[in-house]
PDB file of C-alpha atoms in Angstrom:
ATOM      1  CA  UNK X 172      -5.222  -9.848  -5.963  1.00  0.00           C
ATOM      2  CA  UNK X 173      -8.030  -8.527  -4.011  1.00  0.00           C
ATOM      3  CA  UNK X 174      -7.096  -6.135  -1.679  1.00  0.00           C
ATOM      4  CA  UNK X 175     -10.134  -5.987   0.259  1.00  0.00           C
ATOM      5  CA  UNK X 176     -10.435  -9.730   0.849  1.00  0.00           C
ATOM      6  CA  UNK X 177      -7.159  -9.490   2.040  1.00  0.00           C
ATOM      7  CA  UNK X 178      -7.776  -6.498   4.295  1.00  0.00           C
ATOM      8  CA  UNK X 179     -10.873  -7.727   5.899  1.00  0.00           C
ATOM      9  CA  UNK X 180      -9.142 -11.184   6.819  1.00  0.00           C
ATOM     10  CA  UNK X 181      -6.703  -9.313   8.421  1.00  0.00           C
ATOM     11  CA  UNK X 182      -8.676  -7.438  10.093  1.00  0.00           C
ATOM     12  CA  UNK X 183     -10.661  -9.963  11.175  1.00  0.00           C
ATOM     13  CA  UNK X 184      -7.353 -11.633  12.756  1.00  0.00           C
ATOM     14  CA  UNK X 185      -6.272  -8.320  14.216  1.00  0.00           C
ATOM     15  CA  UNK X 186      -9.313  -7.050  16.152  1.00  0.00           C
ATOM     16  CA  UNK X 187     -11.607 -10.350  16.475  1.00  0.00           C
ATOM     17  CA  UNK X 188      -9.291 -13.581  17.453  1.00  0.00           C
ATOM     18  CA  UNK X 189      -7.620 -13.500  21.028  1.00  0.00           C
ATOM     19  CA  UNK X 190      -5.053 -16.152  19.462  1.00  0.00           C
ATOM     20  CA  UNK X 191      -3.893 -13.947  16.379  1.00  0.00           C
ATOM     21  CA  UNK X 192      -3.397 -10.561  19.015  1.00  0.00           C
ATOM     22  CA  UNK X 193      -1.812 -12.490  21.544  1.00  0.00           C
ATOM     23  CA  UNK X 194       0.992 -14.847  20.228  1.00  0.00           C
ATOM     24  CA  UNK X 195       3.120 -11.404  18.226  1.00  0.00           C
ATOM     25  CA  UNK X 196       3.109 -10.163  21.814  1.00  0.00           C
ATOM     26  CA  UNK X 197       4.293 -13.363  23.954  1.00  0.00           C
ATOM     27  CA  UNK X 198       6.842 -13.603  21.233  1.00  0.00           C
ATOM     28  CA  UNK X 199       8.167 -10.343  21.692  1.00  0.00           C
ATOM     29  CA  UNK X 200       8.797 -10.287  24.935  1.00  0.00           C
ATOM     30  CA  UNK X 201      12.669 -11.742  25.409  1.00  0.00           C
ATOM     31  CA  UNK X 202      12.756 -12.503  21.133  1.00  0.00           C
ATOM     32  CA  UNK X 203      14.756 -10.810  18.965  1.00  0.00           C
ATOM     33  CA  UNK X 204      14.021  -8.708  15.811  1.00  0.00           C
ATOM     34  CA  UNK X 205      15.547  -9.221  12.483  1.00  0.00           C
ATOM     35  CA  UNK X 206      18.675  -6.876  11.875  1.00  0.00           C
ATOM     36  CA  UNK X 207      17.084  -5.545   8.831  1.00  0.00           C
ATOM     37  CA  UNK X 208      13.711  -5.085   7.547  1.00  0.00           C
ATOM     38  CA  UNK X 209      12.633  -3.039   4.375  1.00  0.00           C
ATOM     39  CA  UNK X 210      11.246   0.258   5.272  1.00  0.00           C
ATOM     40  CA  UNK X 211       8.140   1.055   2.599  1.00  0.00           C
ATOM     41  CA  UNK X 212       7.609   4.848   3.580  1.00  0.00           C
ATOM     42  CA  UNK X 213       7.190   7.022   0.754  1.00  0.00           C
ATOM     43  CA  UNK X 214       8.211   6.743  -2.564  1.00  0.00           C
ATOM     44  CA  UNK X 215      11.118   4.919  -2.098  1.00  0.00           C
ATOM     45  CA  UNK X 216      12.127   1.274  -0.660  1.00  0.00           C
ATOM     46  CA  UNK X 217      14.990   1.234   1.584  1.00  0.00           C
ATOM     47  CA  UNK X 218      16.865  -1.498   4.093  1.00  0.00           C
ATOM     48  CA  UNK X 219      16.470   0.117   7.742  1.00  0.00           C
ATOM     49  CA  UNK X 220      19.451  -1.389   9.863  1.00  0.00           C
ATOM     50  CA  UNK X 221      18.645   0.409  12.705  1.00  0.00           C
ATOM     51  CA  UNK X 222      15.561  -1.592  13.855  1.00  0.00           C
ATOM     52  CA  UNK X 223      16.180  -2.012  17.474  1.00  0.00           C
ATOM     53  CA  UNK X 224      15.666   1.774  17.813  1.00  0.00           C
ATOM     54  CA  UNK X 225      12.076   1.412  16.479  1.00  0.00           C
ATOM     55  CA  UNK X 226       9.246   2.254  18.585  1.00  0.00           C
ATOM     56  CA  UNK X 227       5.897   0.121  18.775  1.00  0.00           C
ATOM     57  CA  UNK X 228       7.476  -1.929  15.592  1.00  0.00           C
ATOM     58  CA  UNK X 229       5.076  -4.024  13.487  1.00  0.00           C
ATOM     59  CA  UNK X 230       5.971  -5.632  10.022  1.00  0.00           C
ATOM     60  CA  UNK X 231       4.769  -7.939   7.672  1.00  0.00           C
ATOM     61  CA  UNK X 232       6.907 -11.257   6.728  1.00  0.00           C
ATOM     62  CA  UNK X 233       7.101 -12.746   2.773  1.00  0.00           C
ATOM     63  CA  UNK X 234       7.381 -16.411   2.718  1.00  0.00           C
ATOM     64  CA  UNK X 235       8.076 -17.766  -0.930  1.00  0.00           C
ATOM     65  CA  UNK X 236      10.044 -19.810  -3.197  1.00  0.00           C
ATOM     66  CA  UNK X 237      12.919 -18.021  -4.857  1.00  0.00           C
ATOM     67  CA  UNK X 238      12.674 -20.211  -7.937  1.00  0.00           C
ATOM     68  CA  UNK X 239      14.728 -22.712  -9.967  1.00  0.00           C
ATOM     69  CA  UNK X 240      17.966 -20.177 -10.149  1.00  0.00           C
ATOM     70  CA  UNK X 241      18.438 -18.287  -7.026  1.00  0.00           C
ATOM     71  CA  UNK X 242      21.190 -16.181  -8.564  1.00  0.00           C
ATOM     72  CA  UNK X 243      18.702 -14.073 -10.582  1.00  0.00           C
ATOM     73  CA  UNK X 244      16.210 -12.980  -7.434  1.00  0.00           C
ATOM     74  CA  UNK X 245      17.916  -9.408  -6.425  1.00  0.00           C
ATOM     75  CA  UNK X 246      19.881 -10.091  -3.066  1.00  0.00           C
ATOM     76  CA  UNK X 247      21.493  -7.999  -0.294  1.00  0.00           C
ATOM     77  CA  UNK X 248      25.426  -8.466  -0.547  1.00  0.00           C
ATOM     78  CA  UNK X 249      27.886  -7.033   1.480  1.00  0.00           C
ATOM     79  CA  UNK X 250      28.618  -4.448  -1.684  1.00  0.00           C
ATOM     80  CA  UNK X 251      25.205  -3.545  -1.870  1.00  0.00           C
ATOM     81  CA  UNK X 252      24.293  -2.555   1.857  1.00  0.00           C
ATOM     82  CA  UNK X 253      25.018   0.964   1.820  1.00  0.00           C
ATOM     83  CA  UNK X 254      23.312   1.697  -1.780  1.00  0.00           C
ATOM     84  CA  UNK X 255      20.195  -0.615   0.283  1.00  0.00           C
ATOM     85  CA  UNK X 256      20.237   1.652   2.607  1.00  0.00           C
ATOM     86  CA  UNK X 257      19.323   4.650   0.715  1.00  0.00           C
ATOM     87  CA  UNK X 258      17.285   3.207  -2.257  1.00  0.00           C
ATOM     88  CA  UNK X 259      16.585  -0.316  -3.617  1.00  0.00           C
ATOM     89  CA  UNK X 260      15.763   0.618  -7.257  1.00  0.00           C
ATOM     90  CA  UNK X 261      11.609  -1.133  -7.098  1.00  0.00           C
ATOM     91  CA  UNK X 262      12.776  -1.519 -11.015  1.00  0.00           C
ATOM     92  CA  UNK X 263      15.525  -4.026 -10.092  1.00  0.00           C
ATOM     93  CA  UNK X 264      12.273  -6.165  -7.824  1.00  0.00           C
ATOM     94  CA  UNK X 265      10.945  -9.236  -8.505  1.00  0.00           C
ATOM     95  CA  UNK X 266       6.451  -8.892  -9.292  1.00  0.00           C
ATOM     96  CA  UNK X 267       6.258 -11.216  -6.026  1.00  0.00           C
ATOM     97  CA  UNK X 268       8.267  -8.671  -3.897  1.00  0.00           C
ATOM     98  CA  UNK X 269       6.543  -5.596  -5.357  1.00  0.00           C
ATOM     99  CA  UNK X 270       2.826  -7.352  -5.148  1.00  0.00           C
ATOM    100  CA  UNK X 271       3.667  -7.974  -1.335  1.00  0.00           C
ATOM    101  CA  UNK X 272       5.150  -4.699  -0.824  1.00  0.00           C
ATOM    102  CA  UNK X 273       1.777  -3.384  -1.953  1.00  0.00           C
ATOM    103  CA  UNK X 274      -0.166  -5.811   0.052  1.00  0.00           C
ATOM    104  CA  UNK X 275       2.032  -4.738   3.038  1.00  0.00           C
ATOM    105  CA  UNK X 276       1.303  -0.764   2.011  1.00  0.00           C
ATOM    106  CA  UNK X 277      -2.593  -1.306   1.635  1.00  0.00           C
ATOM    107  CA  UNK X 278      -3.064  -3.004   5.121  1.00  0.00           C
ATOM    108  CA  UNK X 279      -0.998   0.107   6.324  1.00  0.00           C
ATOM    109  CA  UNK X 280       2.514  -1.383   6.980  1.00  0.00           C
ATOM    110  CA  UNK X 281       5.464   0.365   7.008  1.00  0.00           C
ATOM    111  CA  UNK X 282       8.280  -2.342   7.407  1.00  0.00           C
ATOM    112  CA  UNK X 283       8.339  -5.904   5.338  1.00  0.00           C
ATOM    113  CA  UNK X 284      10.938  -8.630   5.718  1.00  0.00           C
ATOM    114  CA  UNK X 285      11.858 -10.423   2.681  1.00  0.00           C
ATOM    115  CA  UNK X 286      14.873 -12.982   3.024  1.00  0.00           C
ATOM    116  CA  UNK X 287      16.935 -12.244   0.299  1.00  0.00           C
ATOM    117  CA  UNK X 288      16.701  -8.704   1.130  1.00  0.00           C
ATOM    118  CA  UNK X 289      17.009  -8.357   4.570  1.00  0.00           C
ATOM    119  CA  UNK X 290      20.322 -10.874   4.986  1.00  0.00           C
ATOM    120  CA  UNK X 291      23.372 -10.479   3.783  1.00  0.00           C
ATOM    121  CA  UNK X 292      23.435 -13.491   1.116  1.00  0.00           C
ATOM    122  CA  UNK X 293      27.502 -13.518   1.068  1.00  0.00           C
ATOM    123  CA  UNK X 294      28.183 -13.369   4.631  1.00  0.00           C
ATOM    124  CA  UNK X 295      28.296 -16.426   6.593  1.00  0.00           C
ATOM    125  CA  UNK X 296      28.142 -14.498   9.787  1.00  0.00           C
ATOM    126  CA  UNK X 297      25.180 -12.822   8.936  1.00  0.00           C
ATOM    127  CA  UNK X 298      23.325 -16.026   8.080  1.00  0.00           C
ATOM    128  CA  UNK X 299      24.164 -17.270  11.014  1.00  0.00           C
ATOM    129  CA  UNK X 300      23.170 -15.339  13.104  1.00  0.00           C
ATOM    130  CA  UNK X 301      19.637 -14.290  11.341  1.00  0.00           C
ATOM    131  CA  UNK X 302      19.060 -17.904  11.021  1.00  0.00           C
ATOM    132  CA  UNK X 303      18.961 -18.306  14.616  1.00  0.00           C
ATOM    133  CA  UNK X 304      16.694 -15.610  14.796  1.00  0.00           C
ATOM    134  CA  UNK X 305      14.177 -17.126  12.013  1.00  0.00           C
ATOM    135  CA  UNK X 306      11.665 -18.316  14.040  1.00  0.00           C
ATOM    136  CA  UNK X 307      11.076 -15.315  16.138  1.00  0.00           C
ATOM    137  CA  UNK X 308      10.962 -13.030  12.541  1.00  0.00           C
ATOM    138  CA  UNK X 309       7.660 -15.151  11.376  1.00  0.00           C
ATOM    139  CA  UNK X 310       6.489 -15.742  14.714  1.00  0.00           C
ATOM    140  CA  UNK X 311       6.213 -11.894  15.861  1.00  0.00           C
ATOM    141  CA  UNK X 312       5.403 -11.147  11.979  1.00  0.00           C
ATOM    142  CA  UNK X 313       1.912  -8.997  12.109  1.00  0.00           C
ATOM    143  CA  UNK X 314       0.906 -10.858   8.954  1.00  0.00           C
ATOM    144  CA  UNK X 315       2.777 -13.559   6.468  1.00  0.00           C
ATOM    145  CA  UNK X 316       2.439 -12.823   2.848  1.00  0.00           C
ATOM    146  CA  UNK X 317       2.764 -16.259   1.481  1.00  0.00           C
ATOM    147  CA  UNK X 318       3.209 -17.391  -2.113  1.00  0.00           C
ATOM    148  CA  UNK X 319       2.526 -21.041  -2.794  1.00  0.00           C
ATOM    149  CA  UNK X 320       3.273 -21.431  -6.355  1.00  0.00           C
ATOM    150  CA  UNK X 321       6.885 -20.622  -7.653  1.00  0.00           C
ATOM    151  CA  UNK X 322       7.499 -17.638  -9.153  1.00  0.00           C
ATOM    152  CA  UNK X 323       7.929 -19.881 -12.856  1.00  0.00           C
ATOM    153  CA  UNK X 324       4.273 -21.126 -12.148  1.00  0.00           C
ATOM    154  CA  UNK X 325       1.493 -19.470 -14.821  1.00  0.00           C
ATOM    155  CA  UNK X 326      -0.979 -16.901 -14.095  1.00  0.00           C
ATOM    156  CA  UNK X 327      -3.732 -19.137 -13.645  1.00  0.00           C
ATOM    157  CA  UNK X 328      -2.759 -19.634 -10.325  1.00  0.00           C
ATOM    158  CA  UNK X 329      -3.003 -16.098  -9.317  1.00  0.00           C
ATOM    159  CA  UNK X 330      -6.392 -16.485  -7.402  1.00  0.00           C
ATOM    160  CA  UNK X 331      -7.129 -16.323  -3.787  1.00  0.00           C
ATOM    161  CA  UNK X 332      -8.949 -18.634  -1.800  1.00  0.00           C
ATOM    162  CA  UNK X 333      -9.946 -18.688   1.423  1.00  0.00           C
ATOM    163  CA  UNK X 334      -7.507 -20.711   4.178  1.00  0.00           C
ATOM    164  CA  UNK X 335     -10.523 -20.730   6.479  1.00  0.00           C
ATOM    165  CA  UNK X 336     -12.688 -23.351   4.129  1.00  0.00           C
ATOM    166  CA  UNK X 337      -9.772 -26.263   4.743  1.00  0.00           C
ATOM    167  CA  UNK X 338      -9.002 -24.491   8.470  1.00  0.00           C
ATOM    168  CA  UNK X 339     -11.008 -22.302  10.157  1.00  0.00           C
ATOM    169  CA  UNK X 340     -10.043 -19.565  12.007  1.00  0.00           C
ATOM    170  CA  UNK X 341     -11.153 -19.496  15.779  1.00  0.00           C
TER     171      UNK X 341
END
């Protein structure tokens, strides 16, 4: 991917479009955050469950397609959250969760929200209660990282394009 394509969009969202600055900030008010979000700082990836406490919080969102068998994408489980919360191995990640993880570090981010990461997969209660709070976790989201191919797709489809040619951006 190009990372500077990427960054200048979102730039160009972020500084330029009354819209884009706007809507993250009506949402917030009254909305609730996810429980968990991934926190990229440093050289390690880690689950932060303490995101209320965060000041001035801004964090990307990954939207994709976890594939033909869901069993083999890496999930939080209720066995897993402490080891989460110290270190999620970035061996043990999918390419699609490290590319956005990168995408997310380039444009400056420290937190990302991934699904399958950031709710506890075997816990009824947990889904839930993040489910209710879906809408509000994309639609305070500083940027969506979206992948429209599944992961099985071939390479070929790795290619950017710009959204603006089909809609543009006003």
């Amino acid at each position: 991917m190009k990372l500077a394509q990427i960054k200048s969009w979102y730039l160009e969202c972020s500084e330029n479009h009354t819209k884009c600055t706007a809507y993250p900030n009506m949402v917030t008010q009254g909305s609730q955050l996810p429980s968990r979000l991934l926190d990229l700082q440093g050289d390690k990836i880690k689950l932060e469950c303490n995101v209320k406490s965060l000041p001035h919080l801004q964090y990307t969102t990954l939207s994709h397609m976890w594939g033909p068998d869901p069993d083999t994408c890496l999930q939080l489980t209720q066995a897993r959250l402490h080891d989460f919360e110290s270190d999620i191995p970035s061996s043990l990640l999918p390419t699609k969760y490290l590319e956005a993880i990168r995408i997310a570090k380039a444009l400056g981010f420290r937190y990302i929200w991934i699904d399958s990461l950031c709710i506890i997969q075997d816990s009824d209660e947990d889904w839930k209660k993040e489910a209710l709070k879906m809408a509000a976790v994309y639609g305070r989201t500083s940027l969506n990282i979206s992948y429209v191919y599944p992961p099985s797709d071939s390479a070929s489809h790795n290619h950017l394009r710009d959204p603006r040619i089909i809609v543009p951006c006003e």
